[in-house]
Coordinates of C-alpha atoms in Angstrom, one line a residue:
M89 CA -6.4 6.8 39.4
L90 CA -8.3 5.3 42.2
V91 CA -7.4 6.4 45.7
S92 CA -5.2 3.3 46.9
V93 CA -7.4 2.4 50.1
E94 CA -10.3 1.9 47.7
Y95 CA -8.4 -0.8 45.7
P96 CA -8.9 -3.8 48.0
E97 CA -12.6 -3.6 47.8
L98 CA -12.6 -3.0 43.9
A99 CA -10.5 -6.0 43.3
D100 CA -12.9 -8.1 45.5
R101 CA -16.1 -6.9 43.6
T102 CA -14.8 -7.5 40.3
G103 CA -13.1 -11.0 40.8
R104 CA -9.9 -9.6 40.6
F105 CA -11.0 -7.8 37.2
R106 CA -12.1 -11.2 35.6
F107 CA -15.8 -10.9 36.1
G108 CA -17.2 -9.8 32.5
A109 CA -14.3 -11.2 30.6
P110 CA -14.8 -14.2 28.2
H111 CA -13.0 -17.2 29.3
A112 CA -13.6 -21.0 29.0
M113 CA -13.6 -20.5 25.2
T114 CA -14.2 -23.8 23.0
V115 CA -14.1 -24.0 19.1
G116 CA -16.1 -26.6 17.3
D117 CA -14.3 -29.1 15.3
D118 CA -15.9 -27.8 11.9
G119 CA -15.0 -24.3 13.0
A120 CA -18.7 -23.0 12.7
R121 CA -19.1 -22.1 16.5
V122 CA -17.3 -20.7 19.1
A123 CA -18.5 -21.1 22.7
F124 CA -17.5 -19.1 25.9
L125 CA -18.5 -17.9 29.4
R126 CA -19.1 -14.4 30.1
S127 CA -20.7 -12.6 32.9
A128 CA -23.0 -9.4 32.3
G129 CA -20.8 -7.1 33.5
P130 CA -17.5 -6.1 36.0
Y131 CA -19.4 -6.8 39.1
D132 CA -21.6 -9.9 38.2
P133 CA -19.8 -13.1 39.2
A134 CA -22.3 -15.4 37.4
P135 CA -21.2 -16.0 34.0
A136 CA -23.7 -16.7 31.3
L137 CA -22.9 -19.2 28.2
W138 CA -22.4 -17.6 24.9
V139 CA -22.0 -18.9 21.3
L140 CA -20.5 -17.1 18.4
N141 CA -21.5 -18.1 14.9
V142 CA -18.3 -17.8 12.8
A143 CA -20.0 -17.3 9.6
T144 CA -22.2 -14.3 10.5
A145 CA -20.2 -13.1 13.6
A146 CA -23.4 -13.3 15.5
L147 CA -23.5 -13.6 19.5
T148 CA -26.1 -15.4 21.0
E149 CA -26.7 -15.9 24.8
V150 CA -27.3 -19.8 25.1
T151 CA -28.5 -19.2 28.6
P152 CA -27.9 -16.6 31.5
G153 CA -25.7 -17.2 34.4
P154 CA -24.6 -18.8 36.5
V155 CA -22.9 -21.6 34.4
D156 CA -19.8 -22.8 36.1
S157 CA -18.6 -24.9 33.2
Y158 CA -20.0 -26.8 30.3
A159 CA -19.5 -29.1 27.5
G160 CA -20.2 -29.6 23.7
S161 CA -20.8 -32.0 21.1
A162 CA -18.0 -32.0 18.5
S163 CA -19.7 -29.3 16.4
L164 CA -21.0 -27.5 19.5
D165 CA -24.5 -27.6 18.1
V166 CA -25.4 -29.3 21.3
L167 CA -24.3 -27.7 24.7
A168 CA -24.8 -29.2 28.2
W169 CA -24.5 -27.8 31.8
A170 CA -25.7 -28.4 35.4
H171 CA -27.0 -25.9 37.6
D172 CA -28.1 -26.9 41.2
G173 CA -27.8 -30.4 40.1
R174 CA -30.2 -30.0 37.3
L175 CA -29.2 -31.0 33.6
F176 CA -29.6 -28.4 30.9
S177 CA -29.1 -28.8 27.2
S178 CA -29.1 -26.0 24.3
A179 CA -31.1 -28.3 22.3
A180 CA -33.7 -29.6 24.7
G181 CA -33.6 -27.1 27.7
P182 CA -33.9 -28.5 31.0
I183 CA -33.7 -32.6 31.3
A184 CA -35.3 -34.9 33.9
T185 CA -32.5 -37.1 35.3
A186 CA -32.5 -39.7 38.0
A187 CA -30.1 -38.2 40.3
A188 CA -28.3 -34.8 40.8
V189 CA -25.9 -33.9 37.9
L190 CA -22.2 -33.5 37.8
D191 CA -19.7 -33.0 34.9
P192 CA -22.3 -33.5 32.2
R193 CA -21.0 -34.0 28.5
P194 CA -22.5 -34.7 25.0
D195 CA -21.2 -37.2 23.1
P196 CA -19.3 -35.8 19.7
A197 CA -22.5 -36.6 17.9
G198 CA -24.9 -35.0 20.5
R199 CA -27.1 -38.1 20.6
H200 CA -26.6 -38.8 24.3
I201 CA -25.3 -36.9 27.4
G202 CA -23.3 -38.5 30.2
Y203 CA -23.1 -37.4 33.7
V204 CA -21.7 -38.4 37.2
T205 CA -23.4 -38.3 40.2
A206 CA -22.4 -37.1 44.0
D207 CA -22.0 -41.1 45.0
G208 CA -19.8 -41.6 42.2
C209 CA -22.2 -43.3 39.5
L210 CA -21.6 -42.6 35.8
R211 CA -25.1 -42.2 34.0
V212 CA -26.2 -41.8 30.3
V213 CA -29.4 -39.7 29.1
T214 CA -30.6 -40.5 25.5
D215 CA -34.0 -39.3 24.4
G216 CA -35.2 -38.7 27.9
H217 CA -34.0 -42.2 29.3
D218 CA -31.8 -42.1 31.8
E219 CA -29.5 -45.3 32.2
L220 CA -27.0 -46.4 34.7
L221 CA -23.7 -47.2 32.9
A222 CA -21.5 -48.0 36.2
G223 CA -21.6 -47.5 39.7
E224 CA -21.1 -49.1 43.2
P225 CA -23.0 -46.8 45.4
G226 CA -22.2 -47.1 49.1
S227 CA -19.0 -49.2 48.5
G228 CA -16.7 -46.2 48.5
V229 CA -15.9 -46.8 44.7
S230 CA -16.5 -44.0 42.1
W231 CA -16.8 -44.1 38.3
G232 CA -15.9 -41.4 35.9
V233 CA -14.5 -39.1 38.8
A234 CA -11.0 -37.6 38.2
G235 CA -10.0 -38.1 41.9
P236 CA -7.7 -35.9 44.0
V237 CA -4.3 -37.3 42.7
A238 CA -5.5 -36.2 39.0
A239 CA -5.5 -32.6 40.1
E240 CA -1.9 -32.7 40.8
F241 CA -1.2 -33.6 37.1
G242 CA -3.5 -30.9 35.9
R243 CA -6.4 -33.8 34.9
D244 CA -9.6 -32.5 35.9
R245 CA -11.8 -35.3 34.2
G246 CA -12.7 -38.9 34.8
W247 CA -14.4 -40.0 31.8
W248 CA -14.1 -39.5 28.0
W249 CA -16.9 -40.4 25.1
A250 CA -15.3 -42.4 22.1
P251 CA -15.0 -40.2 18.8
D252 CA -18.2 -42.3 17.4
G253 CA -20.1 -41.8 20.8
T254 CA -20.7 -45.5 21.2
R255 CA -18.6 -45.8 24.2
I256 CA -17.0 -44.2 27.1
L257 CA -13.6 -44.6 28.6
A258 CA -13.9 -44.2 32.7
V259 CA -11.7 -44.3 35.6
R260 CA -12.8 -46.4 38.6
G261 CA -11.6 -45.1 41.8
A262 CA -11.4 -47.5 44.9
G263 CA -9.5 -45.7 47.5
P264 CA -5.9 -44.8 46.5
S265 CA -6.0 -46.9 43.4
S266 CA -7.8 -46.5 40.1
S267 CA -8.3 -48.2 36.8
L268 CA -9.4 -47.7 33.4
H269 CA -12.5 -49.3 31.6
L270 CA -14.0 -49.0 28.1
L271 CA -17.7 -49.2 28.5
D272 CA -20.4 -49.3 25.8
L273 CA -23.8 -47.9 26.0
Y274 CA -25.4 -51.5 26.3
G275 CA -23.9 -52.8 29.3
G276 CA -20.6 -54.6 27.8
W277 CA -17.0 -53.5 28.8
V278 CA -13.4 -54.3 28.6
D279 CA -10.6 -53.3 31.3
V280 CA -7.6 -51.2 30.0
H281 CA -4.5 -53.3 30.7
W282 CA -1.0 -51.6 31.7
D283 CA 1.2 -52.3 34.7
R284 CA -0.8 -50.4 37.2
E285 CA 1.5 -51.4 40.1
T286 CA 4.7 -50.0 38.3
Y287 CA 2.7 -47.1 36.9
P288 CA 0.1 -46.1 39.1
Y289 CA -0.6 -42.6 38.0
L290 CA -3.0 -41.6 35.1
V291 CA -1.8 -38.4 33.8
D292 CA -3.6 -37.8 31.0
V293 CA -6.2 -39.3 28.5
H294 CA -6.7 -38.0 24.8
W295 CA -9.5 -39.6 22.5
R296 CA -10.4 -37.3 19.7
G297 CA -10.6 -38.1 16.1
P298 CA -9.6 -41.1 14.1
G299 CA -7.4 -43.8 16.2
N300 CA -7.0 -45.1 19.6
A301 CA -7.3 -43.4 22.9
L302 CA -3.8 -42.3 24.1
I303 CA -2.9 -42.4 27.8
T304 CA 0.1 -41.3 29.7
V305 CA 1.0 -43.0 32.9
L306 CA 3.9 -42.5 35.6
R307 CA 5.7 -44.3 38.0
R308 CA 5.2 -43.5 41.7
T309 CA 8.5 -41.8 41.6
Q310 CA 7.6 -39.5 38.6
Q311 CA 11.1 -40.2 37.0
H312 CA 9.6 -42.7 34.2
G313 CA 6.3 -42.8 32.0
L314 CA 4.8 -44.3 29.1
V315 CA 2.5 -43.0 26.2
L316 CA 0.2 -45.8 25.5
S317 CA -2.2 -46.7 22.7
V318 CA -5.3 -48.3 24.0
D319 CA -7.2 -50.8 21.5
P320 CA -10.9 -50.2 22.2
R321 CA -11.9 -53.6 21.4
T322 CA -9.7 -55.6 23.6
G323 CA -8.2 -52.8 26.2
E324 CA -4.6 -53.9 25.5
T325 CA -2.1 -51.3 25.3
Q326 CA 1.1 -50.8 23.1
V327 CA 4.0 -48.3 24.0
H328 CA 4.1 -45.3 21.7
A329 CA 6.9 -43.5 23.7
E330 CA 8.8 -43.5 26.9
L331 CA 9.2 -40.4 29.2
A332 CA 12.3 -40.3 31.4
D333 CA 14.1 -37.9 33.7
A334 CA 16.4 -38.1 36.6
R335 CA 14.4 -35.7 38.7
W336 CA 10.7 -35.8 37.5
V337 CA 8.8 -36.1 34.2
E338 CA 6.9 -33.0 33.0
P339 CA 4.4 -33.9 30.4
V340 CA 3.5 -31.0 28.0
P341 CA -0.1 -30.1 28.2
G342 CA -2.2 -31.0 25.0
T343 CA 0.0 -34.1 24.6
P344 CA 0.0 -36.9 23.7
R345 CA -2.3 -36.5 20.6
Q346 CA -2.6 -38.1 17.1
L347 CA -1.6 -35.9 14.3
P348 CA -3.6 -36.0 11.1
D349 CA -1.0 -38.0 9.5
G350 CA -1.2 -40.7 12.2
R351 CA 1.9 -40.0 14.0
V352 CA 1.8 -39.5 17.8
L353 CA 2.9 -36.1 19.2
V354 CA 4.6 -36.1 22.7
G355 CA 6.3 -33.6 24.7
G356 CA 9.8 -34.0 26.0
E357 CA 13.0 -32.5 26.7
L358 CA 16.4 -32.1 25.1
A359 CA 19.5 -32.0 27.5
H360 CA 22.4 -32.8 25.6
D361 CA 24.8 -31.5 22.8
G362 CA 24.5 -28.2 24.5
F363 CA 20.4 -28.3 24.4
D364 CA 18.3 -27.4 27.4
A365 CA 14.7 -27.3 26.0
R366 CA 11.2 -28.3 26.4
C367 CA 10.1 -29.6 22.8
L368 CA 7.7 -31.8 20.9
F369 CA 8.3 -35.0 19.2
A370 CA 6.3 -36.7 16.4
D371 CA 7.0 -40.3 16.5
G372 CA 10.4 -39.6 18.0
S373 CA 11.4 -36.9 15.4
L374 CA 11.8 -33.3 16.7
I375 CA 9.4 -30.8 15.2
T376 CA 10.1 -27.8 17.3
P377 CA 13.1 -25.7 17.3
P378 CA 15.4 -26.2 20.5
G379 CA 15.2 -22.6 21.4
L380 CA 11.2 -22.7 21.9
Y381 CA 10.1 -23.6 25.2
V382 CA 6.9 -25.5 24.7
R383 CA 4.3 -24.7 27.3
R384 CA 0.8 -26.0 25.6
V385 CA -0.3 -27.4 22.5
A386 CA -3.6 -25.8 21.6
G387 CA -4.6 -27.8 18.6
V388 CA -3.9 -28.4 15.0
L389 CA -4.9 -25.9 12.1
P390 CA -5.2 -27.0 8.6
R391 CA -3.4 -24.8 6.1
P392 CA -4.4 -24.3 2.1
S393 CA -0.9 -25.6 1.5
G394 CA 2.0 -27.1 3.1
G395 CA 0.2 -29.3 5.4
P396 CA -1.5 -28.6 8.9
E397 CA 0.4 -26.6 11.6
L398 CA 0.5 -27.4 15.2
I399 CA -0.7 -24.1 17.5
I400 CA 1.3 -24.0 20.6
E401 CA 1.9 -21.8 23.2
G402 CA 5.3 -20.9 24.3
T403 CA 8.4 -18.8 25.1
D404 CA 11.1 -17.7 22.7
G405 CA 14.1 -16.1 24.8
E406 CA 12.2 -13.8 27.1
P407 CA 10.5 -16.0 29.7
S408 CA 8.3 -13.2 31.1
E409 CA 6.3 -13.4 27.7
Q410 CA 4.4 -16.1 26.3
H411 CA 3.5 -16.3 22.7
V412 CA 1.4 -18.4 20.1
F413 CA 3.4 -20.2 17.4
A414 CA 2.6 -22.0 14.3
V415 CA 4.8 -25.1 13.6
R416 CA 4.9 -27.2 10.7
T417 CA 4.1 -30.8 11.4
A418 CA 5.7 -32.1 8.1
L419 CA 9.3 -31.1 8.2
G420 CA 10.3 -32.8 4.7
G421 CA 14.0 -32.1 4.3
G422 CA 14.1 -29.0 6.3
S423 CA 14.6 -28.2 10.0
A424 CA 12.3 -27.6 12.6
S425 CA 10.9 -24.0 12.7
A426 CA 8.2 -22.0 14.3
R427 CA 6.1 -19.1 13.2
R428 CA 4.9 -16.5 15.6
L429 CA 1.4 -15.4 15.4
S430 CA 1.1 -12.9 18.4
T431 CA 2.5 -10.0 17.4
T432 CA 2.6 -7.7 20.6
P433 CA 4.6 -8.2 23.7
G434 CA 2.7 -9.9 26.8
R435 CA 1.3 -13.3 27.4
H436 CA -0.9 -14.7 24.6
T437 CA -3.3 -17.6 24.7
A438 CA -5.0 -19.7 21.8
T439 CA -7.9 -21.8 21.3
V440 CA -8.3 -24.1 17.9
G441 CA -11.2 -25.7 16.2
G442 CA -11.5 -26.6 12.5
D443 CA -10.0 -24.0 10.4
V444 CA -10.8 -21.2 13.3
L445 CA -8.1 -19.9 15.9
V446 CA -9.0 -17.8 18.6
L447 CA -5.7 -15.9 19.5
D448 CA -6.7 -14.3 23.0
L449 CA -10.3 -12.7 22.1
T450 CA -9.6 -12.3 18.3
V451 CA -11.4 -14.9 16.2
S452 CA -9.9 -15.6 12.8
R453 CA -10.5 -18.0 9.9
G454 CA -7.6 -18.1 7.6
A455 CA -6.0 -14.9 7.2
A456 CA -9.2 -13.0 8.0
D457 CA -10.4 -11.8 11.3
V458 CA -13.9 -12.7 11.9
A459 CA -14.9 -11.0 15.4
T460 CA -13.4 -9.9 18.6
L461 CA -15.3 -11.3 21.7
P462 CA -16.4 -8.4 23.7
S463 CA -15.0 -8.2 27.2
L464 CA -17.0 -6.2 29.9
A465 CA -14.3 -6.5 32.6
E466 CA -13.6 -3.6 34.5
P467 CA -10.5 -1.7 33.5
L468 CA -7.3 -2.3 35.2
P469 CA -7.1 0.6 37.7
F470 CA -3.1 0.5 37.7
R471 CA -0.7 0.8 34.7
P472 CA 2.2 -0.9 36.5
E473 CA 5.8 -0.5 34.6
P474 CA 7.9 -3.2 36.5
L475 CA 11.4 -2.9 35.4
L476 CA 12.6 -6.5 34.5
E477 CA 16.2 -7.8 35.2
R478 CA 18.1 -11.0 34.8
V479 CA 20.4 -11.2 37.9
T480 CA 23.2 -13.2 39.4
D481 CA 25.3 -15.7 37.4
R482 CA 22.3 -17.7 37.2
R483 CA 20.3 -15.2 35.2
L484 CA 17.3 -15.4 37.6
P485 CA 14.2 -13.3 36.2
A486 CA 13.6 -10.6 38.4
A487 CA 11.3 -7.4 38.4
V488 CA 11.4 -4.0 40.5
L489 CA 8.3 -2.2 40.9
Y490 CA 8.4 1.5 42.5
P491 CA 5.6 3.5 43.8
T492 CA 4.1 5.9 41.1
G493 CA 6.1 9.0 40.9
H494 CA 8.9 7.6 42.9
V495 CA 11.7 10.2 43.2
T496 CA 15.1 8.7 42.7
G497 CA 17.2 8.9 45.9
T498 CA 14.3 8.1 48.3
R499 CA 15.3 4.9 50.0
L500 CA 12.2 2.7 50.5
P501 CA 11.5 -0.6 52.3
V502 CA 11.1 -3.7 50.4
L503 CA 8.5 -6.1 49.9
L504 CA 9.6 -9.4 48.4
D505 CA 6.4 -10.9 46.7
L506 CA 6.7 -14.6 46.6
G507 CA 3.3 -15.0 44.9
A508 CA 2.1 -18.7 44.8
G509 CA 5.7 -19.7 45.6
P510 CA 8.2 -22.1 43.6
G511 CA 6.6 -23.7 40.4
H512 CA 4.8 -20.6 39.5
Q513 CA 6.2 -17.6 37.5
H514 CA 5.7 -14.2 39.1
V515 CA 8.0 -12.1 36.6
V516 CA 5.5 -12.0 33.7
A517 CA 4.4 -9.5 31.1
D518 CA 1.0 -9.4 32.0
P519 CA -0.5 -5.9 33.7
A520 CA -3.3 -7.8 35.5
A521 CA -0.3 -9.9 37.4
W522 CA 0.9 -6.6 39.0
Q523 CA -2.3 -4.7 40.2
D524 CA -1.8 -6.1 43.7
R525 CA 1.8 -5.3 43.6
Q526 CA 1.2 -1.9 42.5
W527 CA -1.3 -1.3 45.4
W528 CA 1.6 -2.4 47.5
A529 CA 3.9 -0.1 45.9
D530 CA 2.1 2.9 46.2
S531 CA 1.5 2.2 49.7
G532 CA 5.4 2.9 50.4
F533 CA 7.2 0.0 49.3
V534 CA 9.6 -1.2 46.7
V535 CA 8.1 -4.4 45.4
V536 CA 10.4 -7.0 44.2
S537 CA 9.6 -10.4 42.6
V538 CA 12.2 -13.2 41.5
D539 CA 11.6 -16.3 39.6
S540 CA 14.1 -18.6 41.6
R541 CA 15.1 -21.7 40.3
G542 CA 12.3 -24.3 40.2
T543 CA 10.0 -21.8 38.2
P544 CA 9.1 -23.0 34.7
G545 CA 9.5 -20.9 31.6
V546 CA 13.2 -20.9 31.6
A547 CA 14.9 -24.2 30.8
P548 CA 14.1 -27.6 32.1
S549 CA 17.4 -27.7 34.1
F550 CA 16.6 -24.3 35.5
E551 CA 13.4 -25.6 36.8
K552 CA 14.3 -29.1 38.0
V553 CA 17.7 -28.4 39.8
V554 CA 15.7 -27.9 42.8
Y555 CA 14.8 -31.5 43.3
R556 CA 15.3 -32.8 47.0
R557 CA 16.8 -29.2 47.8
L558 CA 13.9 -26.7 47.2
A559 CA 14.1 -24.9 50.3
D560 CA 17.8 -24.1 50.1
V561 CA 17.8 -23.2 46.2
A562 CA 14.8 -21.1 46.3
L563 CA 15.7 -19.2 49.5
T564 CA 19.4 -18.8 48.1
D565 CA 18.1 -17.3 45.0
Q566 CA 15.7 -15.0 46.4
I567 CA 18.3 -13.5 48.8
D568 CA 21.2 -13.3 46.2
A569 CA 18.7 -11.5 43.7
L570 CA 17.7 -9.0 46.4
H571 CA 21.5 -8.1 47.0
A572 CA 22.2 -8.1 43.1
L573 CA 19.4 -5.8 42.6
T574 CA 20.8 -3.3 44.9
G575 CA 23.5 -2.5 42.2
K576 CA 21.0 -0.9 39.8
H577 CA 18.4 0.0 42.5
P578 CA 20.1 1.6 45.3
D579 CA 16.8 3.0 47.0
L580 CA 15.9 -0.7 48.0
D581 CA 16.6 -0.4 51.8
L582 CA 17.7 -3.9 52.8
T583 CA 17.4 -3.1 56.4
R584 CA 13.5 -2.9 56.3
V585 CA 12.6 -6.2 53.9
A586 CA 9.4 -8.1 54.2
V587 CA 8.0 -11.0 52.5
H588 CA 4.4 -12.0 51.1
G589 CA 3.4 -15.3 49.7
T590 CA 0.3 -17.4 49.3
G591 CA 0.4 -21.4 49.7
L592 CA 3.8 -22.6 48.9
G593 CA 5.0 -19.0 48.7
G594 CA 3.7 -18.6 52.3
W595 CA 5.9 -21.6 53.0
L596 CA 9.0 -19.9 51.4
A597 CA 7.9 -16.6 53.4
A598 CA 7.9 -18.4 56.8
L599 CA 11.3 -20.1 55.7
A600 CA 12.9 -16.8 55.1
L601 CA 11.8 -15.5 58.4
T602 CA 12.9 -18.6 60.3
R603 CA 16.3 -19.0 58.7
R604 CA 17.4 -15.4 57.6
P605 CA 15.8 -13.1 60.3
D606 CA 18.9 -10.8 60.0
L607 CA 17.3 -9.8 56.5
F608 CA 13.6 -10.4 56.7
R609 CA 11.9 -8.3 59.2
C610 CA 8.4 -9.7 58.9
G611 CA 6.0 -11.4 56.3
V612 CA 2.5 -12.3 55.4
A613 CA 1.2 -15.6 54.2
R614 CA -2.1 -16.6 52.9
D615 CA -3.1 -20.3 53.5
P616 CA 0.8 -21.3 53.9
V617 CA 2.2 -24.7 53.7
T618 CA 4.1 -25.6 56.6
D619 CA 4.4 -29.3 56.6
W620 CA 5.3 -31.1 53.5
T621 CA 4.1 -34.4 54.7
A622 CA 0.5 -32.9 54.6
L623 CA 0.6 -32.2 51.2
P624 CA -0.9 -34.7 48.4
S625 CA 2.0 -37.4 47.7
A626 CA 2.1 -37.0 44.0
Y627 CA 2.9 -33.1 44.5
A628 CA 5.4 -33.4 47.5
E629 CA 7.4 -36.2 45.9
R630 CA 7.8 -34.5 42.5
Y631 CA 10.1 -32.1 44.5
L632 CA 11.2 -34.0 47.5
G633 CA 11.5 -37.7 46.4
S634 CA 10.0 -40.6 48.3
R635 CA 8.7 -39.7 51.9
T636 CA 10.0 -43.3 52.9
D637 CA 13.5 -42.9 51.7
N638 CA 13.9 -39.3 52.5
S639 CA 12.3 -38.3 55.7
D640 CA 15.4 -36.1 56.4
V641 CA 14.7 -34.2 53.3
Y642 CA 11.1 -33.8 54.5
D643 CA 12.1 -32.4 58.0
H644 CA 14.4 -30.1 56.5
H645 CA 11.6 -28.4 54.3
S646 CA 8.9 -28.3 57.3
V647 CA 8.8 -25.1 59.0
T648 CA 7.2 -23.5 62.0
P649 CA 5.8 -20.0 61.3
P650 CA 7.5 -17.1 63.4
A651 CA 5.6 -14.5 65.5
T652 CA 6.9 -11.9 62.6
L653 CA 4.6 -13.9 60.1
L654 CA 1.1 -12.7 59.8
I655 CA -1.3 -15.7 58.9
S656 CA -4.1 -14.5 56.5
P657 CA -6.7 -17.0 55.8
D658 CA -8.9 -14.6 54.1
G659 CA -6.4 -12.4 52.2
D660 CA -7.5 -9.0 53.6
L661 CA -5.0 -6.7 52.0
S662 CA -5.6 -3.9 54.2
A663 CA -4.8 -6.0 57.4
E664 CA -1.9 -7.1 55.7
L665 CA -0.9 -3.9 54.8
A666 CA -1.2 -2.6 58.2
F667 CA 1.1 -5.4 59.6
V668 CA 3.9 -5.0 57.3
T669 CA 3.8 -1.1 57.5
R670 CA 4.1 -1.4 61.4
E671 CA 6.7 -4.0 61.4
C672 CA 8.8 -2.3 58.7
A673 CA 8.6 1.1 60.2

């Protein structure tokens, strides 16, 4: 066990223990290759690009680091990346371009590589020839750029190759508005048509395999959306599904997508007949069991018999855990069911391509494990054992973490850790998520974490009940949970309570200190939000509604940080500890 004062430096030098760990995994559509990023060791921040040959289990370093991101052809036989504005390919090495390169992507067949320039132009390189596909330099108009609004919906791309590599679907951004266009490689194009005045938010685009591109669009209120199929010849769209919610629509990552039998997979929610579930539907038919909270669709895996299966990440009962499930796409006469593939408690992830599944770091084909991607990350210094609870009549997920070797009967000050705040899970079965909190605990605190209403992973109603009243609901839940925990944990000294949070968690810390100074003595916030009108409208309006119609709601959620809150822009753990220790003494 490391001496506690060494922990902040170790965490910083190892990138919070992520350096040296495989990440950004991609599996080729034929299952022949797995590409991923991994640096040379626990103190190396520059990841290299690697490829695993599934047939031989041989690992090959494609290029040393740093490679921040990469993209590949459908089979991953051609990989492309950018470094210092230069374009590189696994097939051709460095490639001369007309401008500095951003977001390079080979087409599915590996014949062309498209990229975006810093001034918002979209270009394509073919056999050494660099051609401008779309661009309006100097006009403030961008092509192929995701744009700031896209990030609020988890969309980090602004252009997509057609499956046959002959066209590109690209976003054109002009100020706050954006449109979508189909561009062929010879100068022709068609506009994608939908009611952009009514549905201004382009949430997601999926265009892989046979069939048309599928896009998801939302109203400004985010309470209604459409899943549209795009005709690549005319740009006309057809409605495949409607999405609606009285609070806000929350699309499931990995959807919409077309299943092998042609049906369109869409994420949605069940909120009637006693159901409160986040599910998947194929052309309107429920294909996941109502008890399974679907978090993400990883892909489709063929099986020798019984038809292909969806591979999804989800939660079944215990919100602190995330497991990988296989779901039948063809129900026949049976009911929806899910087969759990991950076998150990914790939080598991999946990547799929062809007939290959990567479960966490284990690569398997069929029933056989092929290889485990080696991790060079620094071992976690602590082995935290948070005590998980469900408290109050709202069954709030909560956790209590004591100092190592704590002697029952010794009352300790409480640190309420708010993490990134509402909308993010903090009570999770992942040892990496508890390293900072164990360091705080070993510094003399009982660390408490509570997933208040507004947190995903429990049920849609639990997540969305905060609409237009996030401040009141989140703060009430945190306070009620603290009091409820003292029943089983009498060593929590509620006369000495500090709060700690980042971003929106910092906002909640400031709110707690301002509105309940009788309970909270002091707090620390990293990069806190204080004024909701300064947040991107797509994010703020999801929780608080329209700024124009709900100015009083925005005023109620704004907060002035009190003197008892330490603003920590650099996240200096040692300085934060000194502040909290002094104030809670």
